[in-house]
Amino acid sequence: KKTNLVIKISPIQTKQSLMSSHIVYVNTSKNGQNNYAHNRWSDTPSKLLETLWIEEIENNSYFKAVVPSHFISKADYVLESNLYDFTQYLYDDGSSNGVIKLRLYLIDNKTKEIISSQEMLSTTPIEEQNAAGTVAALNTAAIQINKKLITWLENNKSLLRE
């Protein structure tokens, strides 16, 4: 059931290496981070996740409205986040995983208090060892994060004031 609550999605904070549209991979045996030369995301990982979250929360949560940070409208709550990882990891055995790791903060916009904080991790095996396989795996990981996000919001519903 929808409430009269509005949530604003703040821009996702992240490290410098994830602030571009490059598809990042790490060779764990060489400890080196690289980018695919000819393949890129359509936007930065942060912007892609923000867009997914707005749609997911609008469609599957109790909030009346979900607004991006640049809207001037008032919001009852704010979702802030730090993105730590959005990367392909290559292992010595030839396998690889797509990994998304982040921390979410649900903040009362009136009192500025953190209602809840949660770290989320999604690791998805990569079937094809190339950029297309990485994109597919990280898309799957993002869907898993979305589901965890909705569950987390549902679990915190009783803490919110209407």
mmCIF file of C-alpha atoms in Angstrom:
data_model
loop_
_atom_site.group_PDB
_atom_site.id
_atom_site.type_symbol
_atom_site.label_atom_id
_atom_site.label_comp_id
_atom_site.label_asym_id
_atom_site.label_seq_id
_atom_site.Cartn_x
_atom_site.Cartn_y
_atom_site.Cartn_z
ATOM 1 C CA LYS A 1 0.000 0.000 0.000
ATOM 2 C CA LYS A 2 1.301 3.437 -0.975
ATOM 3 C CA THR A 3 1.862 6.059 1.702
ATOM 4 C CA ASN A 4 2.002 9.839 1.283
ATOM 5 C CA LEU A 5 5.776 9.775 1.702
ATOM 6 C CA VAL A 6 8.208 11.149 -0.867
ATOM 7 C CA ILE A 7 11.807 9.958 -1.146
ATOM 8 C CA LYS A 8 14.604 11.791 -2.921
ATOM 9 C CA ILE A 9 17.500 9.870 -4.468
ATOM 10 C CA SER A 10 20.785 11.696 -3.864
ATOM 11 C CA PRO A 11 23.601 11.347 -6.385
ATOM 12 C CA ILE A 12 25.605 8.218 -5.654
ATOM 13 C CA GLN A 13 29.073 8.973 -4.288
ATOM 14 C CA THR A 14 31.885 6.856 -5.681
ATOM 15 C CA LYS A 15 35.630 6.630 -6.220
ATOM 16 C CA GLN A 16 37.320 8.323 -9.176
ATOM 17 C CA SER A 17 37.750 5.127 -11.208
ATOM 18 C CA LEU A 18 33.968 4.624 -11.324
ATOM 19 C CA MET A 19 33.125 8.206 -12.306
ATOM 20 C CA SER A 20 33.416 7.510 -16.022
ATOM 21 C CA SER A 21 31.538 5.310 -18.465
ATOM 22 C CA HIS A 22 34.512 2.937 -18.818
ATOM 23 C CA ILE A 23 33.833 -0.743 -18.146
ATOM 24 C CA VAL A 24 36.403 -1.586 -15.472
ATOM 25 C CA TYR A 25 38.110 -4.929 -14.909
ATOM 26 C CA VAL A 26 40.719 -6.091 -12.419
ATOM 27 C CA ASN A 27 43.169 -8.916 -12.987
ATOM 28 C CA THR A 28 43.503 -10.267 -9.441
ATOM 29 C CA SER A 29 46.871 -11.934 -10.052
ATOM 30 C CA LYS A 30 48.427 -8.730 -11.412
ATOM 31 C CA ASN A 31 46.589 -6.375 -9.044
ATOM 32 C CA GLY A 32 45.996 -4.097 -12.004
ATOM 33 C CA GLN A 33 42.861 -2.203 -12.922
ATOM 34 C CA ASN A 34 42.076 -1.640 -16.599
ATOM 35 C CA ASN A 35 39.241 -0.514 -18.840
ATOM 36 C CA TYR A 36 37.865 -2.200 -21.947
ATOM 37 C CA ALA A 37 39.271 -0.167 -24.855
ATOM 38 C CA HIS A 38 36.260 -0.224 -27.193
ATOM 39 C CA ASN A 39 33.304 -0.760 -24.880
ATOM 40 C CA ARG A 40 31.622 1.661 -22.487
ATOM 41 C CA TRP A 41 28.507 1.969 -20.384
ATOM 42 C CA SER A 42 25.808 4.307 -21.712
ATOM 43 C CA ASP A 43 26.471 6.486 -18.625
ATOM 44 C CA THR A 44 28.475 6.262 -15.403
ATOM 45 C CA PRO A 45 27.651 3.307 -13.119
ATOM 46 C CA SER A 46 26.301 5.781 -10.539
ATOM 47 C CA LYS A 47 23.863 7.384 -12.983
ATOM 48 C CA LEU A 48 22.761 3.974 -14.274
ATOM 49 C CA LEU A 49 22.022 2.736 -10.749
ATOM 50 C CA GLU A 50 20.194 5.958 -9.797
ATOM 51 C CA THR A 51 17.905 5.595 -12.817
ATOM 52 C CA LEU A 52 17.208 1.946 -11.979
ATOM 53 C CA TRP A 53 16.501 2.781 -8.331
ATOM 54 C CA ILE A 54 14.018 5.537 -9.154
ATOM 55 C CA GLU A 55 12.021 3.185 -11.370
ATOM 56 C CA GLU A 56 12.293 0.221 -8.981
ATOM 57 C CA ILE A 57 11.231 2.215 -5.904
ATOM 58 C CA GLU A 58 8.360 3.884 -7.798
ATOM 59 C CA ASN A 59 7.039 0.528 -8.982
ATOM 60 C CA ASN A 60 7.680 -1.652 -5.948
ATOM 61 C CA SER A 61 7.627 0.349 -2.738
ATOM 62 C CA TYR A 62 5.281 2.220 -0.440
ATOM 63 C CA PHE A 63 6.515 5.710 -1.377
ATOM 64 C CA LYS A 64 4.003 7.980 -3.116
ATOM 65 C CA ALA A 65 6.752 9.495 -5.227
ATOM 66 C CA VAL A 66 10.438 9.074 -5.921
ATOM 67 C CA VAL A 67 12.334 12.131 -7.121
ATOM 68 C CA PRO A 68 15.866 12.692 -8.339
ATOM 69 C CA SER A 69 18.114 15.058 -6.406
ATOM 70 C CA HIS A 70 17.816 17.949 -8.847
ATOM 71 C CA PHE A 71 14.059 18.295 -8.247
ATOM 72 C CA ILE A 72 13.185 21.245 -6.003
ATOM 73 C CA SER A 73 10.202 19.471 -4.486
ATOM 74 C CA LYS A 74 10.233 18.594 -0.809
ATOM 75 C CA ALA A 75 10.945 15.033 0.241
ATOM 76 C CA ASP A 76 10.266 13.286 3.534
ATOM 77 C CA TYR A 77 13.248 10.972 3.178
ATOM 78 C CA VAL A 78 16.521 10.879 1.295
ATOM 79 C CA LEU A 79 18.377 7.830 0.000
ATOM 80 C CA GLU A 80 22.120 8.459 0.039
ATOM 81 C CA SER A 81 24.694 5.937 -1.084
ATOM 82 C CA ASN A 82 28.351 5.165 -1.656
ATOM 83 C CA LEU A 83 29.288 2.902 -4.553
ATOM 84 C CA TYR A 84 32.473 0.992 -3.740
ATOM 85 C CA ASP A 85 32.625 -1.469 -6.614
ATOM 86 C CA PHE A 86 31.144 -1.982 -10.094
ATOM 87 C CA THR A 87 33.833 -4.141 -11.642
ATOM 88 C CA GLN A 88 34.768 -7.365 -13.400
ATOM 89 C CA TYR A 89 37.306 -9.479 -11.484
ATOM 90 C CA LEU A 90 39.477 -11.895 -13.496
ATOM 91 C CA TYR A 91 40.877 -14.857 -11.562
ATOM 92 C CA ASP A 92 43.894 -17.114 -12.191
ATOM 93 C CA ASP A 93 41.685 -20.091 -13.071
ATOM 94 C CA GLY A 94 40.167 -18.204 -16.030
ATOM 95 C CA SER A 95 36.861 -17.461 -14.327
ATOM 96 C CA SER A 96 35.546 -14.024 -13.526
ATOM 97 C CA ASN A 97 32.775 -12.287 -11.581
ATOM 98 C CA GLY A 98 30.892 -9.045 -11.883
ATOM 99 C CA VAL A 99 30.796 -7.330 -8.473
ATOM 100 C CA ILE A 100 28.661 -4.475 -7.202
ATOM 101 C CA LYS A 101 29.241 -3.299 -3.644
ATOM 102 C CA LEU A 102 27.659 -0.269 -2.015
ATOM 103 C CA ARG A 103 26.315 1.227 1.195
ATOM 104 C CA LEU A 104 22.873 2.793 1.476
ATOM 105 C CA TYR A 105 21.638 5.354 3.996
ATOM 106 C CA LEU A 106 17.964 6.124 4.577
ATOM 107 C CA ILE A 107 17.801 9.631 6.058
ATOM 108 C CA ASP A 108 14.922 11.549 7.597
ATOM 109 C CA ASN A 109 14.999 14.796 5.630
ATOM 110 C CA LYS A 110 13.373 16.782 8.444
ATOM 111 C CA THR A 111 15.643 15.725 11.328
ATOM 112 C CA LYS A 112 18.659 14.759 9.141
ATOM 113 C CA GLU A 113 18.984 11.558 11.187
ATOM 114 C CA ILE A 114 20.043 8.285 9.598
ATOM 115 C CA ILE A 115 17.115 5.886 9.975
ATOM 116 C CA SER A 116 18.993 2.894 8.627
ATOM 117 C CA SER A 117 22.230 1.988 6.882
ATOM 118 C CA GLN A 118 22.956 -1.178 4.935
ATOM 119 C CA GLU A 119 25.906 -2.526 2.953
ATOM 120 C CA MET A 120 24.937 -4.530 -0.115
ATOM 121 C CA LEU A 121 27.021 -6.855 -2.234
ATOM 122 C CA SER A 122 26.112 -8.727 -5.379
ATOM 123 C CA THR A 123 28.549 -11.073 -7.125
ATOM 124 C CA THR A 124 27.585 -12.682 -10.429
ATOM 125 C CA PRO A 125 29.664 -15.197 -12.422
ATOM 126 C CA ILE A 126 30.577 -14.031 -15.925
ATOM 127 C CA GLU A 127 29.800 -16.605 -18.615
ATOM 128 C CA GLU A 128 31.618 -15.021 -21.565
ATOM 129 C CA GLN A 129 35.031 -13.580 -20.738
ATOM 130 C CA ASN A 130 34.588 -10.339 -22.662
ATOM 131 C CA ALA A 131 32.900 -6.935 -22.355
ATOM 132 C CA ALA A 132 29.476 -8.305 -23.340
ATOM 133 C CA GLY A 133 29.720 -10.999 -20.665
ATOM 134 C CA THR A 134 30.762 -8.397 -18.115
ATOM 135 C CA VAL A 135 27.816 -6.159 -19.012
ATOM 136 C CA ALA A 136 25.385 -9.079 -18.728
ATOM 137 C CA ALA A 137 26.769 -10.121 -15.328
ATOM 138 C CA LEU A 138 26.786 -6.596 -13.890
ATOM 139 C CA ASN A 139 23.234 -6.038 -15.176
ATOM 140 C CA THR A 140 22.193 -9.195 -13.311
ATOM 141 C CA ALA A 141 24.046 -7.974 -10.216
ATOM 142 C CA ALA A 142 22.224 -4.614 -10.468
ATOM 143 C CA ILE A 143 18.850 -6.410 -10.587
ATOM 144 C CA GLN A 144 19.851 -8.352 -7.452
ATOM 145 C CA ILE A 145 20.828 -5.084 -5.732
ATOM 146 C CA ASN A 146 17.446 -3.595 -6.702
ATOM 147 C CA LYS A 147 15.633 -6.495 -5.050
ATOM 148 C CA LYS A 148 17.753 -6.118 -1.909
ATOM 149 C CA LEU A 149 17.040 -2.376 -1.914
ATOM 150 C CA ILE A 150 13.263 -2.898 -1.995
ATOM 151 C CA THR A 151 13.462 -5.542 0.756
ATOM 152 C CA TRP A 152 15.601 -3.209 2.879
ATOM 153 C CA LEU A 153 13.127 -0.338 2.420
ATOM 154 C CA GLU A 154 10.225 -2.651 3.311
ATOM 155 C CA ASN A 155 12.049 -3.811 6.444
ATOM 156 C CA ASN A 156 12.471 -0.183 7.512
ATOM 157 C CA LYS A 157 8.919 0.959 6.814
ATOM 158 C CA SER A 158 7.917 0.716 10.489
ATOM 159 C CA LEU A 159 10.655 3.221 11.390
ATOM 160 C CA LEU A 160 9.256 5.967 9.163
ATOM 161 C CA ARG A 161 6.862 8.719 10.194
ATOM 162 C CA GLU A 162 3.976 9.653 7.933
#
